[in-house]
mmCIF file of C-alpha atoms in Angstrom:
data_model
loop_
_atom_site.group_PDB
_atom_site.id
_atom_site.type_symbol
_atom_site.label_atom_id
_atom_site.label_comp_id
_atom_site.label_asym_id
_atom_site.label_seq_id
_atom_site.Cartn_x
_atom_site.Cartn_y
_atom_site.Cartn_z
ATOM 1 C CA MET A 282 -145.349 9.464 -115.211
ATOM 2 C CA ASN A 283 -143.439 10.250 -118.433
ATOM 3 C CA LYS A 284 -141.274 7.868 -120.251
ATOM 4 C CA SER A 285 -138.011 9.543 -118.919
ATOM 5 C CA ASN A 286 -139.212 9.656 -115.301
ATOM 6 C CA LYS A 287 -140.261 6.024 -115.549
ATOM 7 C CA LEU A 288 -136.742 4.863 -117.135
ATOM 8 C CA LEU A 289 -135.000 6.706 -114.368
ATOM 9 C CA LEU A 290 -137.205 4.955 -111.554
ATOM 10 C CA THR A 291 -136.688 1.644 -113.059
ATOM 11 C CA VAL A 292 -132.993 1.975 -112.918
ATOM 12 C CA ALA A 293 -132.994 3.058 -109.449
ATOM 13 C CA LEU A 294 -135.251 0.332 -108.319
ATOM 14 C CA CYS A 295 -133.336 -2.465 -110.203
ATOM 15 C CA GLY A 296 -130.322 -1.240 -108.351
ATOM 16 C CA MET A 297 -131.956 -1.319 -105.117
ATOM 17 C CA MET A 298 -133.163 -5.007 -105.932
ATOM 18 C CA ALA A 299 -129.727 -6.032 -107.307
ATOM 19 C CA SER A 300 -128.031 -4.773 -103.777
ATOM 20 C CA SER A 301 -130.867 -5.546 -101.482
ATOM 21 C CA VAL A 302 -131.345 -9.290 -102.564
ATOM 22 C CA GLY A 303 -128.801 -10.006 -105.179
ATOM 23 C CA ILE A 304 -125.860 -9.011 -102.768
ATOM 24 C CA CYS A 305 -127.223 -9.187 -99.266
ATOM 25 C CA MET A 306 -128.856 -12.559 -99.664
ATOM 26 C CA ASN A 307 -128.166 -14.581 -103.252
ATOM 27 C CA SER A 308 -124.369 -14.141 -103.228
ATOM 28 C CA LEU A 309 -123.651 -14.898 -99.615
ATOM 29 C CA GLY A 310 -123.504 -18.495 -100.085
ATOM 30 C CA VAL A 311 -120.326 -18.556 -102.004
ATOM 31 C CA PHE A 312 -118.397 -17.644 -98.724
ATOM 32 C CA TYR A 313 -119.798 -20.925 -96.755
ATOM 33 C CA THR A 314 -117.054 -23.072 -97.521
ATOM 34 C CA PRO A 315 -113.830 -20.854 -97.681
ATOM 35 C CA VAL A 316 -114.947 -19.070 -94.353
ATOM 36 C CA SER A 317 -116.099 -21.994 -92.558
ATOM 37 C CA THR A 318 -112.983 -24.007 -93.202
ATOM 38 C CA GLU A 319 -110.561 -21.140 -92.207
ATOM 39 C CA LEU A 320 -112.543 -20.638 -88.948
ATOM 40 C CA ASN A 321 -112.731 -24.375 -88.446
ATOM 41 C CA VAL A 322 -116.495 -24.479 -88.118
ATOM 42 C CA GLY A 323 -119.280 -26.412 -89.714
ATOM 43 C CA ARG A 324 -121.313 -25.023 -92.692
ATOM 44 C CA GLY A 325 -124.359 -25.114 -90.878
ATOM 45 C CA THR A 326 -122.739 -23.164 -87.852
ATOM 46 C CA PHE A 327 -121.357 -20.404 -90.298
ATOM 47 C CA ALA A 328 -124.618 -20.343 -92.540
ATOM 48 C CA LEU A 329 -126.484 -19.022 -89.240
ATOM 49 C CA TYR A 330 -124.888 -15.649 -90.296
ATOM 50 C CA THR A 331 -127.161 -15.601 -93.396
ATOM 51 C CA THR A 332 -130.059 -16.815 -91.112
ATOM 52 C CA PHE A 333 -129.606 -13.873 -88.816
ATOM 53 C CA SER A 334 -129.131 -11.345 -91.792
ATOM 54 C CA SER A 335 -132.495 -12.869 -93.375
ATOM 55 C CA PHE A 336 -134.520 -12.717 -90.187
ATOM 56 C CA SER A 337 -133.386 -9.132 -89.175
ATOM 57 C CA SER A 338 -134.294 -7.934 -92.618
ATOM 58 C CA ALA A 339 -137.574 -9.721 -92.638
ATOM 59 C CA LEU A 340 -138.301 -8.108 -89.030
ATOM 60 C CA PHE A 341 -137.390 -4.660 -89.997
ATOM 61 C CA GLN A 342 -139.377 -4.895 -93.236
ATOM 62 C CA MET A 343 -142.303 -5.046 -91.096
ATOM 63 C CA ILE A 344 -141.393 -1.888 -89.558
ATOM 64 C CA ILE A 345 -139.384 0.665 -91.604
ATOM 65 C CA PRO A 346 -141.678 0.691 -95.003
ATOM 66 C CA ASN A 347 -144.581 1.619 -92.792
ATOM 67 C CA LEU A 348 -142.599 4.774 -91.217
ATOM 68 C CA TYR A 349 -141.658 6.105 -94.984
ATOM 69 C CA ASN A 350 -143.234 8.900 -96.201
ATOM 70 C CA ASN A 351 -142.040 11.343 -99.084
ATOM 71 C CA SER A 352 -140.248 13.543 -96.674
ATOM 72 C CA ASN A 353 -138.067 11.031 -94.918
ATOM 73 C CA PHE A 354 -137.616 8.335 -97.323
ATOM 74 C CA LYS A 355 -134.335 9.318 -98.681
ATOM 75 C CA LYS A 356 -132.902 9.861 -95.553
ATOM 76 C CA ILE A 357 -133.817 6.430 -94.152
ATOM 77 C CA TYR A 358 -132.589 5.038 -97.453
ATOM 78 C CA LEU A 359 -129.364 6.553 -97.187
ATOM 79 C CA GLY A 360 -128.777 5.561 -93.485
ATOM 80 C CA GLY A 361 -129.635 1.712 -94.790
ATOM 81 C CA VAL A 362 -127.103 1.760 -97.579
ATOM 82 C CA ILE A 363 -124.303 3.138 -95.221
ATOM 83 C CA LEU A 364 -125.185 0.650 -92.512
ATOM 84 C CA GLY A 365 -125.217 -2.416 -95.178
ATOM 85 C CA GLY A 366 -122.078 -1.307 -96.782
ATOM 86 C CA LEU A 367 -120.252 -0.980 -93.201
ATOM 87 C CA SER A 368 -121.376 -4.348 -92.326
ATOM 88 C CA LEU A 369 -120.142 -6.119 -95.375
ATOM 89 C CA LEU A 370 -116.723 -4.304 -94.932
ATOM 90 C CA GLY A 371 -116.400 -5.342 -91.239
ATOM 91 C CA MET A 372 -117.023 -8.845 -92.381
ATOM 92 C CA SER A 373 -113.764 -8.698 -94.167
ATOM 93 C CA PHE A 374 -112.037 -7.941 -90.937
ATOM 94 C CA ALA A 375 -113.868 -10.554 -88.904
ATOM 95 C CA LYS A 376 -112.026 -13.501 -87.031
ATOM 96 C CA GLN A 377 -114.715 -15.222 -85.043
ATOM 97 C CA VAL A 378 -118.259 -16.531 -86.199
ATOM 98 C CA THR A 379 -119.919 -14.498 -83.443
ATOM 99 C CA THR A 380 -118.639 -11.239 -85.163
ATOM 100 C CA PHE A 381 -120.224 -12.508 -88.440
ATOM 101 C CA TYR A 382 -123.516 -12.976 -86.774
ATOM 102 C CA ILE A 383 -123.675 -9.375 -85.273
ATOM 103 C CA LEU A 384 -122.475 -7.812 -88.340
ATOM 104 C CA ALA A 385 -125.197 -10.104 -90.300
ATOM 105 C CA VAL A 386 -127.980 -8.480 -88.100
ATOM 106 C CA MET A 387 -126.834 -4.893 -89.132
ATOM 107 C CA LEU A 388 -126.894 -6.166 -92.735
ATOM 108 C CA GLY A 389 -130.328 -7.307 -92.520
ATOM 109 C CA ILE A 390 -131.361 -4.015 -90.943
ATOM 110 C CA GLY A 391 -129.759 -1.979 -93.485
ATOM 111 C CA ASN A 392 -131.080 -3.645 -96.525
ATOM 112 C CA SER A 393 -134.458 -3.772 -95.035
ATOM 113 C CA CYS A 394 -134.569 -0.062 -96.056
ATOM 114 C CA PHE A 395 -134.479 -0.849 -99.752
ATOM 115 C CA ASN A 396 -135.991 -4.432 -100.006
ATOM 116 C CA THR A 397 -138.800 -6.046 -101.769
ATOM 117 C CA VAL A 398 -141.469 -4.420 -99.432
ATOM 118 C CA THR A 399 -140.253 -1.074 -100.376
ATOM 119 C CA ILE A 400 -139.605 -1.608 -103.846
ATOM 120 C CA SER A 401 -143.238 -3.114 -104.604
ATOM 121 C CA THR A 402 -144.788 -0.286 -102.658
ATOM 122 C CA ILE A 403 -143.033 2.316 -105.002
ATOM 123 C CA ILE A 404 -144.107 0.690 -108.118
ATOM 124 C CA ASN A 405 -147.503 0.054 -106.965
ATOM 125 C CA ASN A 406 -147.890 3.792 -105.786
ATOM 126 C CA SER A 407 -145.899 5.315 -109.015
ATOM 127 C CA VAL A 408 -147.119 3.198 -112.068
ATOM 128 C CA LYS A 409 -150.401 2.828 -113.177
ATOM 129 C CA GLU A 410 -149.925 0.979 -116.538
ATOM 130 C CA ASN A 411 -147.824 -2.544 -117.119
ATOM 131 C CA VAL A 412 -147.436 -2.848 -113.367
ATOM 132 C CA GLY A 413 -147.057 -6.733 -114.031
ATOM 133 C CA SER A 414 -144.170 -6.158 -116.645
ATOM 134 C CA LEU A 415 -142.293 -3.861 -114.642
ATOM 135 C CA MET A 416 -142.502 -5.638 -111.154
ATOM 136 C CA GLY A 417 -141.216 -8.839 -112.989
ATOM 137 C CA PHE A 418 -138.328 -6.950 -114.628
ATOM 138 C CA VAL A 419 -137.450 -5.027 -111.372
ATOM 139 C CA MET A 420 -137.570 -7.989 -109.144
ATOM 140 C CA SER A 421 -135.453 -10.113 -111.636
ATOM 141 C CA PHE A 422 -132.363 -7.974 -110.841
ATOM 142 C CA SER A 423 -132.088 -9.977 -107.701
ATOM 143 C CA GLY A 424 -131.301 -12.947 -109.784
ATOM 144 C CA LEU A 425 -129.335 -11.038 -112.369
ATOM 145 C CA ALA A 426 -127.200 -9.571 -109.785
ATOM 146 C CA GLY A 427 -126.739 -13.231 -108.072
ATOM 147 C CA ALA A 428 -125.600 -14.662 -111.795
ATOM 148 C CA ILE A 429 -123.201 -11.937 -112.318
ATOM 149 C CA LEU A 430 -121.554 -11.562 -108.769
ATOM 150 C CA SER A 431 -121.405 -15.349 -107.685
ATOM 151 C CA PRO A 432 -118.898 -16.133 -110.417
ATOM 152 C CA SER A 433 -117.271 -13.105 -109.881
ATOM 153 C CA ILE A 434 -116.767 -13.310 -106.192
ATOM 154 C CA THR A 435 -115.799 -16.952 -106.289
ATOM 155 C CA ALA A 436 -113.085 -15.616 -108.722
ATOM 156 C CA VAL A 437 -111.979 -13.099 -106.374
ATOM 157 C CA ILE A 438 -112.017 -15.392 -103.502
ATOM 158 C CA SER A 439 -109.836 -17.820 -105.397
ATOM 159 C CA HIS A 440 -107.297 -15.120 -106.373
ATOM 160 C CA PHE A 441 -107.373 -12.824 -103.500
ATOM 161 C CA GLY A 442 -109.139 -14.499 -100.651
ATOM 162 C CA TRP A 443 -112.486 -14.143 -99.026
ATOM 163 C CA ARG A 444 -111.657 -10.901 -97.045
ATOM 164 C CA LYS A 445 -110.925 -9.077 -100.111
ATOM 165 C CA ALA A 446 -114.219 -10.381 -101.497
ATOM 166 C CA TYR A 447 -116.375 -9.006 -98.846
ATOM 167 C CA ILE A 448 -114.633 -5.490 -99.560
ATOM 168 C CA VAL A 449 -115.826 -5.970 -103.152
ATOM 169 C CA MET A 450 -119.389 -6.758 -102.017
ATOM 170 C CA ALA A 451 -119.534 -3.546 -99.917
ATOM 171 C CA PHE A 452 -118.559 -1.425 -102.940
ATOM 172 C CA ALA A 453 -121.052 -2.949 -105.181
ATOM 173 C CA LEU A 454 -123.772 -2.421 -102.779
ATOM 174 C CA VAL A 455 -122.969 1.219 -102.455
ATOM 175 C CA VAL A 456 -122.468 1.832 -106.204
ATOM 176 C CA LEU A 457 -125.837 -0.040 -107.332
ATOM 177 C CA ASN A 458 -127.748 2.237 -104.836
ATOM 178 C CA LEU A 459 -126.246 5.519 -106.267
ATOM 179 C CA PRO A 460 -129.088 6.083 -108.899
ATOM 180 C CA GLY A 461 -131.528 5.689 -106.117
ATOM 181 C CA LEU A 462 -129.890 8.120 -103.752
ATOM 182 C CA LEU A 463 -129.090 10.578 -106.082
ATOM 183 C CA GLY A 464 -132.389 10.455 -108.379
ATOM 184 C CA LYS A 465 -135.712 11.568 -107.548
ATOM 185 C CA ILE A 466 -137.914 8.966 -106.083
ATOM 186 C CA SER A 467 -141.413 9.360 -104.684
ATOM 187 C CA TYR A 468 -142.426 6.760 -102.161
ATOM 188 C CA GLY A 469 -146.177 7.581 -102.938
ATOM 189 C CA SER A 470 -149.115 8.529 -101.147
ATOM 190 C CA ASP A 471 -148.855 9.256 -97.358
ATOM 191 C CA LYS A 472 -152.383 8.255 -96.920
ATOM 192 C CA LYS A 473 -152.853 4.774 -95.255
ATOM 193 C CA GLU A 474 -155.905 2.952 -93.656
ATOM 194 C CA THR A 475 -156.211 2.803 -89.746
ATOM 195 C CA LYS A 476 -154.991 -0.534 -88.183
ATOM 196 C CA GLU A 477 -158.484 -1.422 -87.138
ATOM 197 C CA LYS A 478 -159.927 -1.176 -90.845
ATOM 198 C CA GLN A 479 -156.908 -3.240 -91.944
ATOM 199 C CA ASP A 480 -157.551 -5.691 -89.410
ATOM 200 C CA SER A 481 -161.270 -5.954 -90.529
ATOM 201 C CA VAL A 482 -160.407 -6.318 -94.210
ATOM 202 C CA LEU A 483 -157.981 -9.273 -93.243
ATOM 203 C CA ARG A 484 -160.530 -10.971 -90.767
ATOM 204 C CA ALA A 485 -163.341 -10.825 -93.929
ATOM 205 C CA ASN A 486 -160.940 -12.467 -96.153
ATOM 206 C CA LEU A 487 -158.741 -14.722 -94.018
ATOM 207 C CA LEU A 488 -158.403 -17.938 -95.567
ATOM 208 C CA PRO A 489 -157.025 -16.722 -99.079
ATOM 209 C CA PHE A 490 -154.307 -15.051 -96.729
ATOM 210 C CA VAL A 491 -153.569 -18.134 -95.213
ATOM 211 C CA TYR A 492 -153.119 -20.094 -98.561
ATOM 212 C CA ILE A 493 -150.823 -17.153 -99.726
ATOM 213 C CA MET A 494 -148.858 -17.585 -96.535
ATOM 214 C CA VAL A 495 -148.364 -21.470 -96.978
ATOM 215 C CA LEU A 496 -146.933 -20.642 -100.624
ATOM 216 C CA ALA A 497 -144.670 -18.148 -99.210
ATOM 217 C CA ILE A 498 -143.311 -20.374 -96.635
ATOM 218 C CA PHE A 499 -142.919 -23.263 -98.752
ATOM 219 C CA VAL A 500 -141.335 -21.139 -101.427
ATOM 220 C CA ASN A 501 -138.815 -19.444 -99.213
ATOM 221 C CA VAL A 502 -137.654 -22.742 -97.853
ATOM 222 C CA ILE A 503 -137.038 -23.962 -101.331
ATOM 223 C CA VAL A 504 -135.137 -21.089 -102.774
ATOM 224 C CA GLY A 505 -132.990 -21.344 -99.741
ATOM 225 C CA MET A 506 -130.950 -23.993 -101.595
ATOM 226 C CA SER A 507 -129.558 -21.166 -103.621
ATOM 227 C CA GLN A 508 -126.947 -20.600 -100.815
ATOM 228 C CA HIS A 509 -125.776 -24.118 -100.753
ATOM 229 C CA LEU A 510 -125.528 -25.035 -104.382
ATOM 230 C CA SER A 511 -121.675 -24.497 -104.323
ATOM 231 C CA GLY A 512 -121.486 -27.157 -101.757
ATOM 232 C CA PHE A 513 -124.027 -29.312 -103.533
ATOM 233 C CA ALA A 514 -121.830 -29.192 -106.801
ATOM 234 C CA GLU A 515 -119.038 -30.613 -104.642
ATOM 235 C CA THR A 516 -121.074 -33.621 -103.516
ATOM 236 C CA ARG A 517 -121.574 -34.249 -107.423
ATOM 237 C CA GLY A 518 -117.972 -34.046 -108.005
ATOM 238 C CA LEU A 519 -117.839 -30.687 -109.651
ATOM 239 C CA ASP A 520 -115.005 -28.186 -108.721
ATOM 240 C CA ALA A 521 -115.768 -24.486 -107.397
ATOM 241 C CA ALA A 522 -115.902 -22.777 -110.675
ATOM 242 C CA LYS A 523 -118.569 -25.279 -112.079
ATOM 243 C CA GLY A 524 -120.438 -24.898 -108.719
ATOM 244 C CA SER A 525 -120.481 -21.322 -108.946
ATOM 245 C CA LEU A 526 -122.075 -21.903 -112.549
ATOM 246 C CA LEU A 527 -124.839 -23.715 -110.730
ATOM 247 C CA VAL A 528 -125.685 -20.719 -108.714
ATOM 248 C CA SER A 529 -125.452 -18.502 -111.837
ATOM 249 C CA ALA A 530 -128.013 -20.895 -113.587
ATOM 250 C CA MET A 531 -130.499 -20.558 -110.711
ATOM 251 C CA MET A 532 -130.054 -16.999 -110.799
ATOM 252 C CA VAL A 533 -130.637 -17.020 -114.429
ATOM 253 C CA GLY A 534 -133.845 -19.038 -113.759
ATOM 254 C CA ASN A 535 -134.753 -16.457 -111.155
ATOM 255 C CA ILE A 536 -134.493 -13.797 -113.853
ATOM 256 C CA SER A 537 -136.400 -15.528 -116.521
ATOM 257 C CA PHE A 538 -139.139 -16.640 -114.583
ATOM 258 C CA LYS A 539 -139.945 -13.319 -112.811
ATOM 259 C CA ILE A 540 -140.019 -11.774 -116.216
ATOM 260 C CA ILE A 541 -142.283 -14.535 -117.650
ATOM 261 C CA SER A 542 -144.450 -14.728 -114.705
ATOM 262 C CA GLY A 543 -145.223 -11.020 -114.867
ATOM 263 C CA TRP A 544 -145.993 -11.541 -118.445
ATOM 264 C CA LEU A 545 -148.160 -14.494 -117.923
ATOM 265 C CA SER A 546 -150.081 -13.305 -114.861
ATOM 266 C CA ASP A 547 -151.322 -10.490 -117.355
ATOM 267 C CA ARG A 548 -152.735 -13.284 -119.764
ATOM 268 C CA LEU A 549 -153.256 -16.456 -118.120
ATOM 269 C CA GLY A 550 -154.064 -15.140 -114.669
ATOM 270 C CA THR A 551 -151.931 -15.728 -111.268
ATOM 271 C CA VAL A 552 -153.394 -19.007 -110.237
ATOM 272 C CA LYS A 553 -152.389 -20.541 -113.859
ATOM 273 C CA THR A 554 -149.056 -18.894 -113.905
ATOM 274 C CA ALA A 555 -148.255 -20.347 -110.190
ATOM 275 C CA THR A 556 -149.306 -23.681 -111.309
ATOM 276 C CA ILE A 557 -146.819 -23.645 -114.108
ATOM 277 C CA VAL A 558 -143.911 -22.351 -111.927
ATOM 278 C CA VAL A 559 -144.535 -25.084 -109.198
ATOM 279 C CA THR A 560 -144.636 -27.806 -112.003
ATOM 280 C CA ILE A 561 -141.137 -26.312 -113.123
ATOM 281 C CA THR A 562 -139.757 -26.296 -109.674
ATOM 282 C CA MET A 563 -140.662 -29.898 -109.089
ATOM 283 C CA ALA A 564 -138.948 -30.724 -112.208
ATOM 284 C CA GLY A 565 -135.558 -29.045 -111.100
ATOM 285 C CA ALA A 566 -135.752 -30.591 -107.770
ATOM 286 C CA LEU A 567 -135.969 -34.282 -109.556
ATOM 287 C CA LEU A 568 -132.989 -33.211 -111.922
ATOM 288 C CA LEU A 569 -130.959 -32.236 -109.070
ATOM 289 C CA LEU A 570 -131.956 -35.602 -107.173
ATOM 290 C CA SER A 571 -131.206 -37.910 -109.975
ATOM 291 C CA GLN A 572 -128.526 -36.581 -112.375
ATOM 292 C CA LYS A 573 -124.859 -36.206 -112.111
ATOM 293 C CA ALA A 574 -123.987 -34.804 -115.606
ATOM 294 C CA PRO A 575 -122.988 -30.849 -115.149
ATOM 295 C CA LEU A 576 -125.404 -29.673 -117.973
ATOM 296 C CA LEU A 577 -128.548 -31.647 -116.500
ATOM 297 C CA LEU A 578 -127.351 -30.224 -113.105
ATOM 298 C CA ALA A 579 -127.414 -26.782 -114.327
ATOM 299 C CA LEU A 580 -130.854 -27.381 -115.994
ATOM 300 C CA GLY A 581 -132.199 -28.409 -112.640
ATOM 301 C CA ALA A 582 -130.845 -25.484 -110.969
ATOM 302 C CA PHE A 583 -132.190 -23.201 -113.633
ATOM 303 C CA CYS A 584 -135.666 -24.812 -113.058
ATOM 304 C CA LEU A 585 -135.091 -24.338 -109.394
ATOM 305 C CA GLY A 586 -134.963 -20.473 -109.903
ATOM 306 C CA ALA A 587 -138.573 -20.474 -111.025
ATOM 307 C CA PRO A 588 -140.083 -20.163 -107.478
ATOM 308 C CA TYR A 589 -138.556 -16.678 -106.902
ATOM 309 C CA SER A 590 -141.242 -15.637 -108.961
ATOM 310 C CA ILE A 591 -144.093 -16.394 -106.573
ATOM 311 C CA PRO A 592 -143.030 -14.293 -103.550
ATOM 312 C CA SER A 593 -141.856 -11.134 -105.487
ATOM 313 C CA VAL A 594 -144.362 -11.168 -108.532
ATOM 314 C CA LEU A 595 -147.353 -13.369 -108.097
ATOM 315 C CA ILE A 596 -148.214 -12.822 -104.304
ATOM 316 C CA VAL A 597 -147.755 -9.319 -104.666
ATOM 317 C CA PHE A 598 -150.667 -9.261 -107.040
ATOM 318 C CA TYR A 599 -152.780 -11.530 -105.216
ATOM 319 C CA ILE A 600 -152.496 -9.348 -102.103
ATOM 320 C CA LYS A 601 -152.989 -6.020 -104.198
ATOM 321 C CA GLU A 602 -156.173 -7.502 -105.863
ATOM 322 C CA ILE A 603 -157.899 -9.307 -102.743
ATOM 323 C CA TYR A 604 -157.056 -6.616 -100.082
ATOM 324 C CA GLY A 605 -156.468 -3.243 -102.114
ATOM 325 C CA LEU A 606 -153.590 -1.121 -102.470
ATOM 326 C CA GLU A 607 -154.364 0.778 -99.023
ATOM 327 C CA ASN A 608 -153.782 -2.537 -97.417
ATOM 328 C CA TYR A 609 -150.939 -3.822 -99.379
ATOM 329 C CA THR A 610 -147.800 -2.519 -97.632
ATOM 330 C CA ARG A 611 -148.920 -3.953 -94.116
ATOM 331 C CA LEU A 612 -150.120 -7.125 -95.280
ATOM 332 C CA TYR A 613 -147.239 -7.855 -97.702
ATOM 333 C CA SER A 614 -144.656 -7.009 -95.155
ATOM 334 C CA ILE A 615 -146.295 -9.615 -92.702
ATOM 335 C CA ASN A 616 -146.124 -12.004 -95.605
ATOM 336 C CA ASN A 617 -142.638 -11.158 -96.358
ATOM 337 C CA PHE A 618 -141.608 -11.382 -92.711
ATOM 338 C CA ILE A 619 -143.001 -15.055 -92.237
ATOM 339 C CA GLY A 620 -141.671 -16.213 -95.629
ATOM 340 C CA ALA A 621 -138.222 -14.659 -95.031
ATOM 341 C CA SER A 622 -138.049 -15.950 -91.561
ATOM 342 C CA CYS A 623 -138.434 -19.468 -93.092
ATOM 343 C CA PHE A 624 -135.727 -18.506 -95.570
ATOM 344 C CA ALA A 625 -133.511 -17.828 -92.925
ATOM 345 C CA LEU A 626 -134.160 -20.633 -91.010
ATOM 346 C CA ALA A 627 -133.902 -22.869 -94.080
ATOM 347 C CA LEU A 628 -130.304 -21.471 -94.558
ATOM 348 C CA SER A 629 -129.193 -23.219 -91.439
ATOM 349 C CA MET A 630 -131.516 -26.069 -91.801
ATOM 350 C CA ILE A 631 -130.068 -27.221 -95.239
ATOM 351 C CA GLY A 632 -126.629 -26.971 -93.957
ATOM 352 C CA TYR A 633 -127.364 -28.951 -90.863
ATOM 353 C CA ILE A 634 -128.867 -31.729 -92.919
ATOM 354 C CA TYR A 635 -125.718 -31.787 -95.105
ATOM 355 C CA ASP A 636 -123.658 -31.782 -91.904
ATOM 356 C CA PHE A 637 -125.687 -34.741 -90.575
ATOM 357 C CA THR A 638 -126.364 -36.842 -93.631
ATOM 358 C CA GLY A 639 -123.253 -35.963 -95.910
ATOM 359 C CA SER A 640 -125.764 -35.260 -98.598
ATOM 360 C CA TYR A 641 -128.439 -32.632 -99.923
ATOM 361 C CA ASN A 642 -130.684 -35.432 -101.106
ATOM 362 C CA LEU A 643 -133.138 -35.347 -98.117
ATOM 363 C CA PHE A 644 -133.971 -31.835 -98.657
ATOM 364 C CA LEU A 645 -134.463 -32.076 -102.274
ATOM 365 C CA THR A 646 -136.896 -34.826 -101.700
ATOM 366 C CA ALA A 647 -138.586 -32.724 -99.179
ATOM 367 C CA VAL A 648 -138.761 -30.011 -102.043
ATOM 368 C CA VAL A 649 -140.859 -32.553 -104.359
ATOM 369 C CA GLY A 650 -143.315 -32.949 -101.417
ATOM 370 C CA MET A 651 -143.654 -29.242 -100.736
ATOM 371 C CA ASP A 652 -144.516 -28.639 -104.563
ATOM 372 C CA ALA A 653 -147.166 -31.182 -104.033
ATOM 373 C CA ILE A 654 -148.835 -29.619 -101.082
ATOM 374 C CA MET A 655 -148.531 -26.090 -103.103
ATOM 375 C CA TYR A 656 -150.608 -27.550 -105.888
ATOM 376 C CA VAL A 657 -153.400 -27.771 -103.265
ATOM 377 C CA MET A 658 -152.916 -24.324 -101.889
ATOM 378 C CA ILE A 659 -153.171 -22.970 -105.423
ATOM 379 C CA TYR A 660 -156.371 -24.980 -105.878
ATOM 380 C CA LEU A 661 -157.985 -23.811 -102.789
ATOM 381 C CA LEU A 662 -156.651 -20.146 -103.323
ATOM 382 C CA GLN A 663 -158.712 -20.322 -106.846
ATOM 383 C CA LYS A 664 -161.839 -21.693 -105.135
ATOM 384 C CA SER A 665 -161.601 -19.139 -102.504
ATOM 385 C CA SER A 666 -161.069 -16.286 -104.813
ATOM 386 C CA LYS A 667 -164.011 -17.472 -106.993
ATOM 387 C CA ASN A 668 -166.216 -17.558 -103.686
ATOM 388 C CA ASN A 669 -165.031 -14.037 -102.761
#
């Protein structure tokens, strides 16, 4: 692939990542307080709409990427963009929480057509050099979109109301996908291993996959806090504007650590890089637990952006290295489904923890415990990889 084509591919993939994760997942949390207040429901109850969206996206990411080939990719991709845009537009007219639930399922189905599994598969099939750097750079745009859109959408909500803000989100989703829809993208080889052969490869190396799954589950639970940082800021006495800055700080951490992790994994290896990321995550949780100063809270939120790099960069490398590119799409989609399902459940779980306790401290304490278990998983994964 020449430099010009690689640049165009990078732009298209960055737009896909920014819209599928940055918009459809990372920026939805700013609606929790205004919409739940107007609808007169609890935050946990309203947060279920992002749970439904995340779960349906994860489910269909197990199906749609495995249906893709070079001839049908653009058609399915276009359908996903239209469905996602219409779903967000519909939310601007919704008057009942059940309507949000239905539209959220549609949004999840739509963004599954251009989400992480699809993007990483395109990179692995299309690029042969500096894959880690490109993977980290592209995946970082989920955080970049969140960092830019969270305060922007908060401002729109403050001045024009949350209904207008959903219209802005729908427009942004379509615009970000125009480079991918209009450009030339090859999904990659149409050759796939048979399911029987894929199963035999997994059975022969089952333990590493189990360790990877535990990492994915814990990380996706932890990053669910991104949707609740605006509410968390209120419990620390910060206004909505400063609360949105915490979301932005976490998304900046998302961006930074994805790029850094891609670079470090090429030099230190995946295991050492994952250990560094978990350590930074624990530091972020401890800062949010113990501090009230806005600057230190922003630093904690920034550190809590570090674990985003584990499922989107480090686990990608683990699966490709251990199980091969021919088995990658299926195994990564399974990993993504389980992890994203846990993310979906965490969104509501964190909301209910707040509803019942009036604080986010219990969840942040659990984050520290999960980080400790993740150290063990990384050690076992390293030991298992050496044996293999």
